[in-house]
Every structure is written in C-alpha cells, then in structure tokens.
Coordinates of C-alpha atoms and ligand atoms in Angstrom, one line a residue:
M1 CA 1.8 -34.2 93.5
Q2 CA 0.1 -30.9 94.7
R3 CA -2.3 -30.3 97.5
A4 CA -3.6 -27.1 98.9
S5 CA -2.6 -26.1 102.4
S6 CA -5.4 -24.5 104.6
N7 CA -3.5 -23.9 107.6
S8 CA 0.2 -22.8 106.8
N9 CA 1.9 -20.3 104.5
T10 CA 5.2 -20.8 105.9
F11 CA 6.4 -22.1 102.6
D12 CA 5.0 -21.7 99.3
L13 CA 6.5 -25.0 98.1
V14 CA 7.9 -28.0 100.0
I15 CA 9.8 -30.8 98.1
R16 CA 9.6 -33.7 100.4
H17 CA 12.1 -36.7 100.8
A18 CA 14.7 -35.1 98.4
D19 CA 17.7 -37.1 97.4
V20 CA 19.8 -33.9 96.8
V21 CA 22.9 -34.1 94.8
T22 CA 25.2 -31.1 94.4
A23 CA 28.6 -30.7 92.9
S24 CA 30.2 -32.0 96.3
E25 CA 27.4 -33.4 98.5
R26 CA 24.6 -35.8 98.5
F27 CA 22.0 -35.7 101.4
T28 CA 18.2 -36.4 102.1
C29 CA 16.0 -33.6 103.3
D30 CA 12.9 -31.6 102.6
I31 CA 13.4 -28.4 100.7
G32 CA 11.3 -25.4 101.8
V33 CA 10.8 -22.5 99.1
R34 CA 9.3 -19.1 99.9
G35 CA 9.0 -16.7 97.0
H36 CA 11.7 -17.4 94.6
R37 CA 14.2 -18.8 97.0
I38 CA 15.2 -21.9 99.0
V39 CA 14.7 -20.9 102.6
S40 CA 15.0 -24.3 104.4
L41 CA 16.7 -27.6 104.0
G42 CA 15.3 -29.7 106.8
E43 CA 13.3 -32.5 108.1
D44 CA 9.4 -32.6 108.6
L45 CA 8.9 -29.2 107.2
P46 CA 5.4 -27.8 107.8
E47 CA 2.8 -28.2 105.0
A48 CA 3.0 -25.7 102.1
A49 CA 0.5 -24.6 99.5
V50 CA 2.4 -26.8 96.9
E51 CA 3.9 -30.1 97.8
I52 CA 6.1 -32.5 95.7
D53 CA 7.1 -35.9 96.9
A54 CA 10.5 -36.6 95.4
E55 CA 10.6 -40.2 96.6
G56 CA 12.8 -42.2 94.1
L57 CA 13.8 -39.2 92.2
L58 CA 17.2 -37.3 92.2
T59 CA 17.0 -33.6 93.1
L60 CA 19.6 -31.5 91.4
P61 CA 20.3 -27.9 90.9
G62 CA 18.9 -26.5 87.6
G63 CA 21.1 -26.7 84.7
V64 CA 23.1 -23.6 83.4
D65 CA 23.8 -23.6 79.8
G66 CA 26.9 -21.3 79.5
H67 CA 26.9 -21.4 75.6
C68 CA 23.8 -21.1 73.3
H69 CA 22.8 -19.0 70.6
L70 CA 19.2 -17.6 70.5
D71 CA 17.8 -14.9 68.1
Q72 CA 21.3 -13.7 67.5
P73 CA 21.5 -11.2 64.5
M74 CA 22.9 -13.1 61.6
P75 CA 24.4 -11.9 58.2
D76 CA 23.5 -13.2 54.7
G77 CA 20.0 -14.0 55.1
M78 CA 20.4 -16.6 57.9
R79 CA 18.1 -16.6 60.8
M80 CA 17.8 -18.5 64.0
A81 CA 14.8 -20.5 64.4
D82 CA 14.7 -20.2 68.3
D83 CA 14.1 -16.8 70.0
F84 CA 14.2 -16.3 73.8
F85 CA 10.6 -17.9 74.2
T86 CA 10.9 -21.3 72.2
G87 CA 14.7 -21.4 73.2
T88 CA 14.1 -21.2 77.0
R89 CA 11.0 -23.4 76.7
S90 CA 13.2 -25.9 75.2
A91 CA 16.0 -25.4 77.7
V92 CA 13.6 -25.9 80.7
C93 CA 12.2 -29.2 79.2
G94 CA 15.7 -30.5 79.3
G95 CA 16.4 -29.5 82.7
T96 CA 18.1 -26.0 82.1
T97 CA 16.9 -23.4 84.2
T98 CA 19.5 -20.5 83.3
V99 CA 20.7 -19.7 79.8
I100 CA 23.7 -17.5 78.7
P101 CA 23.5 -16.5 75.2
F102 CA 25.6 -13.9 73.3
A103 CA 25.0 -10.2 72.6
A104 CA 27.0 -10.2 69.5
Q105 CA 28.8 -6.8 68.1
I106 CA 28.5 -6.4 64.4
K107 CA 31.9 -5.0 63.1
G108 CA 31.6 -1.3 63.2
Q109 CA 28.7 -1.5 65.7
S110 CA 29.0 0.1 69.2
L111 CA 29.0 -2.9 71.8
V112 CA 26.5 -0.9 74.1
A113 CA 24.1 -0.7 71.1
A114 CA 24.7 -4.5 70.5
V115 CA 23.7 -5.2 74.2
E116 CA 20.8 -2.8 74.0
D117 CA 19.5 -4.6 70.9
Y118 CA 19.9 -8.0 72.6
H119 CA 18.0 -6.9 75.6
R120 CA 15.1 -5.7 73.3
R121 CA 15.1 -9.4 71.7
A122 CA 14.9 -11.0 75.3
T123 CA 12.5 -8.8 77.0
G124 CA 9.1 -10.2 77.5
R125 CA 10.1 -13.5 75.8
A126 CA 12.1 -15.7 78.2
V127 CA 10.6 -18.4 80.3
V128 CA 13.7 -19.0 82.6
D129 CA 16.4 -16.7 83.7
Y130 CA 19.2 -15.6 81.5
S131 CA 22.4 -13.6 81.4
F132 CA 24.4 -12.4 78.5
H133 CA 27.9 -13.0 77.2
L134 CA 29.2 -10.4 74.9
I135 CA 31.0 -11.1 71.4
V136 CA 33.7 -8.8 70.6
T137 CA 34.3 -8.6 66.9
D138 CA 35.5 -5.0 66.6
P139 CA 37.9 -4.1 69.4
S140 CA 38.3 -0.3 68.6
P141 CA 39.9 2.0 71.0
T142 CA 36.3 3.1 72.1
V143 CA 35.4 -0.5 72.8
L144 CA 38.6 -1.2 74.6
N145 CA 39.0 1.7 76.7
E146 CA 35.2 2.6 77.3
E147 CA 32.7 0.3 76.5
L148 CA 34.0 -2.9 77.6
P149 CA 35.1 -1.6 80.9
R150 CA 31.8 0.1 81.5
L151 CA 29.9 -3.1 80.5
I152 CA 31.9 -5.4 82.8
G153 CA 31.1 -3.1 85.6
Q154 CA 27.4 -3.4 84.8
G155 CA 27.4 -7.2 85.0
Y156 CA 28.6 -8.5 81.5
T157 CA 31.6 -10.2 82.8
S158 CA 32.4 -12.8 80.0
F159 CA 33.0 -12.3 76.3
K160 CA 33.7 -14.4 73.4
V161 CA 36.4 -13.8 70.8
Y162 CA 36.6 -15.7 67.4
M163 CA 39.9 -16.7 65.6
T164 CA 37.9 -17.7 62.5
Y165 CA 34.9 -16.6 60.5
D166 CA 35.4 -13.4 58.3
D167 CA 32.7 -11.3 60.0
L168 CA 33.8 -12.2 63.5
K169 CA 37.5 -13.1 63.7
L170 CA 40.1 -11.1 65.5
N171 CA 43.8 -11.2 64.7
D172 CA 46.4 -12.0 67.3
R173 CA 47.0 -8.2 68.1
Q174 CA 43.4 -7.6 68.8
M175 CA 43.1 -10.8 70.9
L176 CA 46.0 -9.5 73.0
D177 CA 44.2 -6.0 73.3
V178 CA 40.9 -7.8 74.4
L179 CA 42.7 -10.3 76.9
D180 CA 44.5 -7.2 78.4
V181 CA 41.2 -5.4 79.2
A182 CA 39.8 -8.7 80.8
K183 CA 42.8 -9.0 83.0
R184 CA 42.6 -5.4 84.1
H185 CA 38.8 -5.5 84.7
G186 CA 38.3 -9.0 86.0
A187 CA 36.4 -10.7 83.1
L188 CA 36.7 -14.1 81.4
V189 CA 37.5 -14.5 77.7
M190 CA 36.0 -17.4 75.8
V191 CA 37.8 -18.2 72.6
H192 CA 36.7 -20.1 69.5
A193 CA 40.0 -21.7 68.3
E194 CA 40.2 -22.5 64.8
N195 CA 42.9 -21.0 62.4
A196 CA 41.1 -18.9 59.9
E197 CA 43.9 -18.8 57.3
C198 CA 44.1 -22.5 57.2
V199 CA 40.3 -23.1 57.0
A200 CA 40.3 -20.4 53.9
W201 CA 43.2 -22.1 52.0
L202 CA 41.8 -25.7 52.5
T203 CA 38.2 -24.5 51.5
D204 CA 39.6 -22.9 48.2
R205 CA 41.4 -26.1 47.3
L206 CA 38.3 -27.9 47.9
V207 CA 36.0 -25.5 45.9
E208 CA 38.7 -25.6 43.0
Q209 CA 38.1 -29.4 42.7
S210 CA 34.1 -28.9 42.9
L211 CA 34.1 -30.7 46.2
S212 CA 30.9 -29.0 47.8
A213 CA 29.0 -31.5 49.7
P214 CA 28.4 -31.0 53.4
R215 CA 31.0 -33.6 54.4
Y216 CA 33.7 -31.4 53.1
H217 CA 33.1 -29.1 55.8
A218 CA 35.0 -31.6 58.0
A219 CA 37.9 -31.6 55.5
A220 CA 38.2 -28.0 55.6
R221 CA 38.4 -27.9 59.3
P222 CA 40.7 -30.8 60.3
P223 CA 41.9 -31.3 64.0
V224 CA 45.4 -29.6 63.1
V225 CA 43.4 -26.4 62.4
E226 CA 41.7 -26.4 65.9
R227 CA 45.1 -27.7 67.5
E228 CA 47.2 -24.8 66.2
A229 CA 44.6 -22.2 67.2
T230 CA 44.3 -23.6 70.6
H231 CA 47.9 -23.6 71.3
R232 CA 48.1 -20.0 69.9
A233 CA 45.3 -18.9 72.2
I234 CA 47.2 -20.5 75.0
A235 CA 50.2 -18.7 74.3
L236 CA 48.4 -15.5 74.0
S237 CA 46.8 -15.9 77.4
E238 CA 50.1 -16.7 78.9
L239 CA 51.8 -13.7 77.3
V240 CA 49.1 -11.5 78.9
G241 CA 48.9 -13.5 82.0
V242 CA 45.1 -13.9 82.1
P243 CA 42.9 -17.1 82.1
I244 CA 40.9 -17.9 79.0
L245 CA 38.2 -20.7 78.4
I246 CA 38.5 -22.5 75.1
V247 CA 35.0 -23.3 73.9
H248 CA 33.6 -26.3 72.0
V249 CA 36.8 -28.4 72.2
S250 CA 36.2 -31.2 69.7
G251 CA 38.7 -34.0 70.4
R252 CA 42.1 -35.4 71.3
E253 CA 44.4 -33.1 69.6
A254 CA 43.0 -29.8 71.2
I255 CA 42.7 -31.7 74.5
E256 CA 46.4 -32.5 74.3
Q257 CA 47.2 -28.8 74.1
I258 CA 44.8 -27.9 77.0
R259 CA 46.2 -30.8 79.1
W260 CA 49.8 -29.5 78.3
A261 CA 49.0 -26.0 79.4
Q262 CA 47.1 -26.9 82.6
G263 CA 50.1 -29.4 83.4
R264 CA 52.4 -26.2 83.2
G265 CA 50.0 -24.5 85.7
L266 CA 48.6 -22.2 83.2
N267 CA 45.0 -21.1 84.0
I268 CA 43.4 -22.6 80.8
L269 CA 39.8 -23.7 81.2
A270 CA 37.7 -25.7 78.5
E271 CA 34.2 -26.6 77.4
T272 CA 32.9 -29.3 75.3
C273 CA 29.5 -30.0 73.9
P274 CA 27.1 -33.0 73.1
Q275 CA 28.0 -33.0 69.4
Y276 CA 31.5 -34.2 70.3
L277 CA 30.2 -37.0 72.3
Y278 CA 27.6 -38.3 70.0
L279 CA 28.5 -37.3 66.4
T280 CA 31.3 -38.1 64.1
A281 CA 32.5 -36.6 60.7
D282 CA 30.6 -39.6 59.2
D283 CA 27.4 -37.8 60.2
L284 CA 28.2 -35.2 57.7
S285 CA 28.1 -37.8 54.8
G286 CA 24.5 -38.5 55.2
E287 CA 21.9 -39.1 52.2
G288 CA 22.0 -36.3 50.0
Y289 CA 22.3 -33.0 51.8
D290 CA 21.3 -34.5 55.0
G291 CA 24.8 -34.2 56.4
A292 CA 24.2 -30.3 56.4
K293 CA 22.1 -31.1 59.8
C294 CA 25.4 -31.9 61.5
V295 CA 27.5 -29.2 60.1
C296 CA 29.1 -27.2 63.2
S297 CA 32.3 -25.8 63.9
P298 CA 34.5 -27.2 65.0
P299 CA 33.2 -30.4 63.1
P300 CA 32.6 -33.7 64.9
R301 CA 35.6 -35.9 64.7
D302 CA 35.9 -39.7 65.2
K303 CA 35.2 -42.3 67.8
A304 CA 38.6 -42.1 69.4
D305 CA 38.1 -38.4 69.8
Q306 CA 34.7 -39.1 71.4
Q307 CA 36.4 -41.4 73.9
A308 CA 39.0 -38.6 74.5
V309 CA 36.3 -36.1 75.3
W310 CA 34.5 -38.5 77.6
Q311 CA 37.8 -39.0 79.4
G312 CA 38.5 -35.2 79.6
L313 CA 35.2 -34.8 81.2
A314 CA 35.8 -37.4 83.7
G315 CA 39.4 -36.3 84.3
G316 CA 38.8 -32.6 84.9
V317 CA 40.3 -31.1 81.7
F318 CA 36.7 -29.7 81.1
S319 CA 35.0 -27.4 83.5
V320 CA 31.8 -26.9 81.6
F321 CA 29.7 -28.7 79.2
S322 CA 27.3 -26.6 77.2
S323 CA 25.0 -27.0 74.3
D324 CA 26.3 -24.5 71.8
H325 CA 22.6 -24.6 70.6
A326 CA 22.7 -22.9 67.1
P327 CA 19.2 -23.4 65.9
F328 CA 19.1 -23.4 62.1
S329 CA 16.2 -25.4 60.7
Y330 CA 16.9 -27.8 57.8
H331 CA 13.9 -27.0 55.7
D332 CA 14.2 -23.2 56.1
D333 CA 15.1 -20.5 53.6
H334 CA 17.0 -18.8 56.5
G335 CA 18.5 -22.1 57.8
K336 CA 20.5 -24.9 56.3
K337 CA 18.7 -24.4 53.0
L338 CA 19.6 -20.8 52.8
G339 CA 17.4 -18.9 50.1
G340 CA 15.6 -22.3 49.6
V341 CA 18.5 -24.1 48.0
E342 CA 21.3 -26.7 49.0
Q343 CA 24.4 -24.8 49.8
P344 CA 28.1 -25.6 49.2
F345 CA 29.6 -26.6 52.3
Q346 CA 31.2 -23.4 53.2
K347 CA 28.0 -21.4 53.0
I348 CA 25.8 -23.9 55.3
P349 CA 24.9 -22.1 58.5
N350 CA 27.0 -23.7 61.2
G351 CA 25.6 -25.2 64.1
V352 CA 23.5 -27.9 65.7
P353 CA 20.4 -27.6 68.0
G354 CA 20.8 -29.2 71.5
I355 CA 19.6 -26.8 74.3
E356 CA 17.0 -29.4 75.4
T357 CA 19.1 -32.6 74.9
R358 CA 22.3 -31.3 76.5
M359 CA 21.6 -32.5 80.2
P360 CA 19.9 -35.9 79.2
L361 CA 22.8 -36.8 76.9
L362 CA 25.4 -36.0 79.5
F363 CA 23.2 -37.8 82.1
N364 CA 24.0 -40.9 79.8
G365 CA 27.6 -40.4 81.1
V366 CA 26.4 -41.2 84.5
H367 CA 24.2 -43.9 83.4
E368 CA 27.1 -45.7 81.6
G369 CA 29.7 -45.0 84.3
H370 CA 31.8 -42.3 82.6
L371 CA 31.0 -39.8 85.3
S372 CA 29.8 -39.5 88.9
L373 CA 26.6 -37.7 89.6
H374 CA 28.6 -34.9 91.3
Q375 CA 30.6 -34.4 88.1
F376 CA 27.4 -34.2 86.0
V377 CA 26.3 -31.4 88.4
A378 CA 29.6 -29.6 88.3
L379 CA 29.9 -29.5 84.4
T380 CA 26.3 -28.7 83.8
S381 CA 25.4 -26.4 86.6
Y382 CA 28.0 -25.4 89.4
K383 CA 30.9 -24.7 87.3
P384 CA 29.1 -22.5 84.5
A385 CA 27.2 -20.6 87.4
R386 CA 30.6 -19.8 89.1
L387 CA 32.8 -19.1 86.0
Y388 CA 29.9 -16.8 84.6
G389 CA 29.3 -15.0 87.7
L390 CA 25.9 -16.3 88.7
Y391 CA 27.1 -18.4 91.9
P392 CA 25.8 -18.9 94.5
R393 CA 22.2 -17.8 93.1
K394 CA 22.6 -20.3 90.6
G395 CA 24.3 -23.6 90.6
T396 CA 23.8 -25.1 93.9
M397 CA 21.0 -26.2 96.5
S398 CA 21.6 -24.1 99.4
V399 CA 19.5 -21.7 101.7
G400 CA 19.3 -18.4 99.9
A401 CA 19.8 -19.8 96.5
D402 CA 17.1 -19.4 93.7
A403 CA 14.9 -22.5 93.9
D404 CA 16.0 -23.7 90.5
I405 CA 15.5 -27.5 91.1
V406 CA 15.2 -30.3 88.6
M407 CA 14.2 -33.8 89.5
W408 CA 15.3 -36.8 87.5
D409 CA 14.2 -40.4 87.4
P410 CA 17.4 -42.2 86.3
S411 CA 15.3 -45.4 85.6
L412 CA 12.9 -43.6 83.1
R413 CA 14.4 -44.0 79.8
K414 CA 13.1 -42.5 76.5
R415 CA 14.2 -42.1 73.1
I416 CA 14.9 -38.6 71.7
E417 CA 12.4 -37.6 69.1
N418 CA 12.3 -34.2 67.4
A419 CA 8.5 -34.3 67.6
N420 CA 8.6 -34.4 71.4
L421 CA 11.2 -31.5 71.7
H422 CA 10.2 -27.9 72.5
H423 CA 12.5 -25.8 70.2
A424 CA 11.4 -24.4 66.9
V425 CA 14.0 -26.3 64.8
D426 CA 12.7 -28.9 62.6
Y427 CA 15.3 -31.7 63.4
T428 CA 17.6 -33.0 66.1
P429 CA 20.9 -34.7 65.2
Y430 CA 20.3 -36.9 68.2
E431 CA 17.0 -38.7 67.0
G432 CA 16.6 -42.0 68.4
I433 CA 19.2 -42.0 71.2
E434 CA 17.7 -43.3 74.5
V435 CA 18.3 -41.1 77.4
S436 CA 16.9 -40.3 80.9
W437 CA 14.7 -37.1 81.2
P438 CA 13.8 -34.8 83.8
V439 CA 10.5 -35.3 85.5
H440 CA 9.7 -32.1 87.4
C441 CA 11.6 -28.7 86.6
I442 CA 11.3 -25.6 88.8
S443 CA 12.4 -22.2 88.1
R444 CA 12.6 -19.6 91.0
G445 CA 10.1 -21.7 93.0
E446 CA 7.7 -22.2 90.1
V447 CA 6.8 -25.5 88.6
L448 CA 7.3 -25.3 84.8
V449 CA 7.5 -29.0 84.0
K450 CA 5.3 -31.5 85.8
H451 CA 5.7 -35.2 85.3
G452 CA 7.5 -34.4 82.1
R453 CA 4.8 -32.1 80.8
Y454 CA 5.4 -28.4 80.0
L455 CA 2.9 -26.3 81.9
N456 CA 2.9 -23.4 79.4
P457 CA 4.2 -20.6 81.8
P458 CA 3.9 -17.0 80.4
P459 CA 6.9 -15.9 78.1
G460 CA 8.5 -12.9 80.0
R461 CA 8.6 -14.6 83.4
G462 CA 12.4 -15.2 83.0
Q463 CA 14.6 -12.5 84.4
F464 CA 17.9 -10.9 83.2
L465 CA 20.7 -11.8 85.6
S466 CA 23.6 -9.3 86.0
A467 CA 26.8 -11.3 86.3
C468 CA 29.4 -10.9 89.2
R469 CA 33.2 -11.4 88.9
P470 CA 34.0 -15.0 87.5
L471 CA 35.0 -17.5 90.0
L472 CA 37.8 -19.6 88.6
D473 CA 38.3 -22.3 91.1
Ligands
LIG1 N1 30.0 -22.8 65.8 C1 30.2 -21.6 66.5 O1 31.1 -21.0 66.5 N2 29.0 -21.1 66.8 C2 27.6 -21.6 66.5 C3 27.6 -22.8 66.0 C4 28.9 -23.5 65.5 O2 28.9 -24.5 65.0
LIG2 ZN1 32.4 -20.7 68.4
LIG3 ZN1 28.7 -21.1 69.7

C-alpha cells in the first residue's frame, strides 16, 4: 500500500481512486494530503511519500463519537477501565477519529477545576483528537454567571445535565437556569431524561421484595420513566426557548414524545446508541450475574423498540448516533463486581462498552437496507461534528478539513470478539455479531490502522479541539 516517493513532496499522502461518500455526496477522486489537512480532491495527483490504493473500498470521513466516557472521576469505588489512551486506541480501530467525552463537575466543585482535572487526564494519552462536553451537576450562581459563560467562550460549547442519579441530578428549576445560560451564550444542552423520583420509588419496592438481580434494573426504569422525563425536558426547553438534545433514547415511547415535539416545530434533537438496536431487557436476565454486563441507563427495551429506533434513524428523528461507551469491566473490583462482589441491581455501575463497535454496528444498518450510506455518515460523523462545534474541520471530506479518513470494505464481514477489540474492558455485549470493519484509518494525515492492523502510534498524538458554536441545521 505504501511506496516511497523519490521525486515529489507535493503531497505527504495520496489516496487513489477513492469512492468518497459524505453526508450528501458521492464522487470518485484522488485525495491529496499535506501535513494534517486535505489539500486536494482531484484526478491523477502527483506521486506522494505515502500512497494508498482505495480501489474497491468506500472512503468516508472519520467518525465523531459525540458521547463516550473515558477516565471520568467516579464515586463509591467505581473506576472506568478505559483512559484516554486505551479509549482512543479502541475508537480509531472502529473508525472513530474524534471523541467527545465529559468533563464532569462533582457537586460542590468548581466547573473550571473539573475541566482542568480532565485536561490533565487527557494530556499525553490520546491517540486521536478529542474535545470535551461539560457535565453540570451544581449550577451555583458562580457556575451560572461566571464559569459557564467563560468556559463556553473558551470552546466548551455543549454540556450535559441529568434528571436522574443522586450525585448528578438537577431539579426542574436548576434545569431552567442552565438552559437559560445556554440560550444567552449559544451552547447546546444534552439531557439524560429519566424521572429520578419514579426510579427511586420503583427501586425501593423491588428492594423491599428482595428482588436484586441485574434484570430488575430494567424493572426499575421502565419506558414511562423515560417518557415522562423526555416530555418534561421538552417542556422546559420550550419554556426557555432554546434547543436541547435528548441523549441515549431507548425506544418508542420517548421517540413518540420527540416526534410530537419536532412536529410542533420545536427544536428538539435526539441521539441514540448501539445498545438500543442490538440489546433487549432479556439480555439483563443472563446466567447468574451475567446480566450486569448489559446494565445501562436507560435500559435496553424490546424488539419492537429496536425497530422503532431503526425507523427513527432512517426517518430523521435522530441527528446523532453515539456509543455512550461506559467502560466498566465485569471481573473488576472497581467495575461491575464492585468491591469484588456481585451487586444488587441498583448498585451495579451503569453502562456498556462500545466505542470500537459503534460504527461497525451501525454500518450493519446500511448492509441490511435500513439506512443509506449518506445517513450513516451524517449520524456518525457530519452531524455530531456540526452540533459539537467541530465542523468543517471534522465531519466531512473537503479541502481544508483535517485528513481524518476511514476506508471500509463492505464485503469484509467478521464477527465481533472481545479478544480482538482494543479497549481495556474484559467483555463486549456484542460478542458474536457479524459486522463490516474499517480497513484503513487515518487521523490528521497519519495512518493509524492499516489493513485492519493497529500500528501503535504514540499516545499523546491526539490533540484537544476547542469547539465553536453549535450548528443545529
Ligand atoms: N448511562 C449514563 O447515563 N451514562 C453512562 C452509562 C449509562 O448507562
Ligand atoms: Zn446519560
Ligand atoms: Zn453517557
């Protein structure tokens, strides 16, 4: 694939005969890269130091994972298995060349301190480029009036708020305050929509009956709990007059609320994730404690919900498809078996790993006729780049964009096996599913994956990306 050039240094890299697919176009050309950027899309480009023949492959913009958790500070002895090194290594092996994890405020902590701490965790570790969302858990007057406006101006233009989890949740008034700051300063608020009081009430009833197995996680968070919070978040957004993005939408009841809002002309955006296409609540009922591997919130639903999510992806309800990678190992005292013991459902660390399998699993939607290739690019790269202020540097294939390029062979099908993944988690909930994989992955002009093999680039080559204003259309 590579050959040395003796007579030209016009380009550092040329990709020949590329069948380029973006969110809106498909064309064949040679791609010329100089330094980190695409500098030419043309024909018969002169020879470069590095050459790749893309004949027979699809050439797509690198993926942007707009929702993943890496090395996030956790309470109660929990610890994420992936840091910025293993997480971004895993990302690029699955075709993702930009990740956006969360700088999370601990209640009582300054938001600026949370961001500084998160930079320390990322610096020198990332293999691909990264940006940060914020998680706002304590919207004090200082946070609302000083820290958030300053951080938005410095390139942190999206933040997540939670309607559940005791250590993270905001009440409605606090949500209104945060939405108001987003409106005045041009940021995007992402909402985790589950009704905390309902979850607590249902959990107490299950615990009273000594029902503690992983499968009761789904019973404690039924669709109505997500539906109610989704509707309430929409109402709060309407009241303030600012768009929101509802994250990890799990099935038809929440989708109905979002469709209803979108039909009324409200600017309600939505995200879904692989677990809502490939898992159901039955996966929480595995042998013994095995169901803990699929405990995430909202929980996976049923087959009809999976169908509704596929239809929502195809029909435009969803703007983005993210992993919500939450890397807790199964055999780990800091993971699913906290303290070395099996936990009652309400204490199991929430989340499933999926940063490497996100794009291959959605590519199956193209393979099976659910989605067009353009929709695949829009959901996994173009739209998250725009919403999170990284476009046109990321999310497209145009002159001036970063050379983040992923080449796929749609005919190459291989089963997912955790042994072949590059994260530090000891399982994948998608073991055995057959998918297409990226063949070559390029990040800012550098080949990091070649013929499916990870080339071990040095940790720290990934750069922090300061985000611009969200582009919502
Ligand atoms: N739910 C979240 O809200 N975040 C991480 C993982 C999960 O399941
Ligand atoms: Zn969440
Ligand atoms: Zn999450």
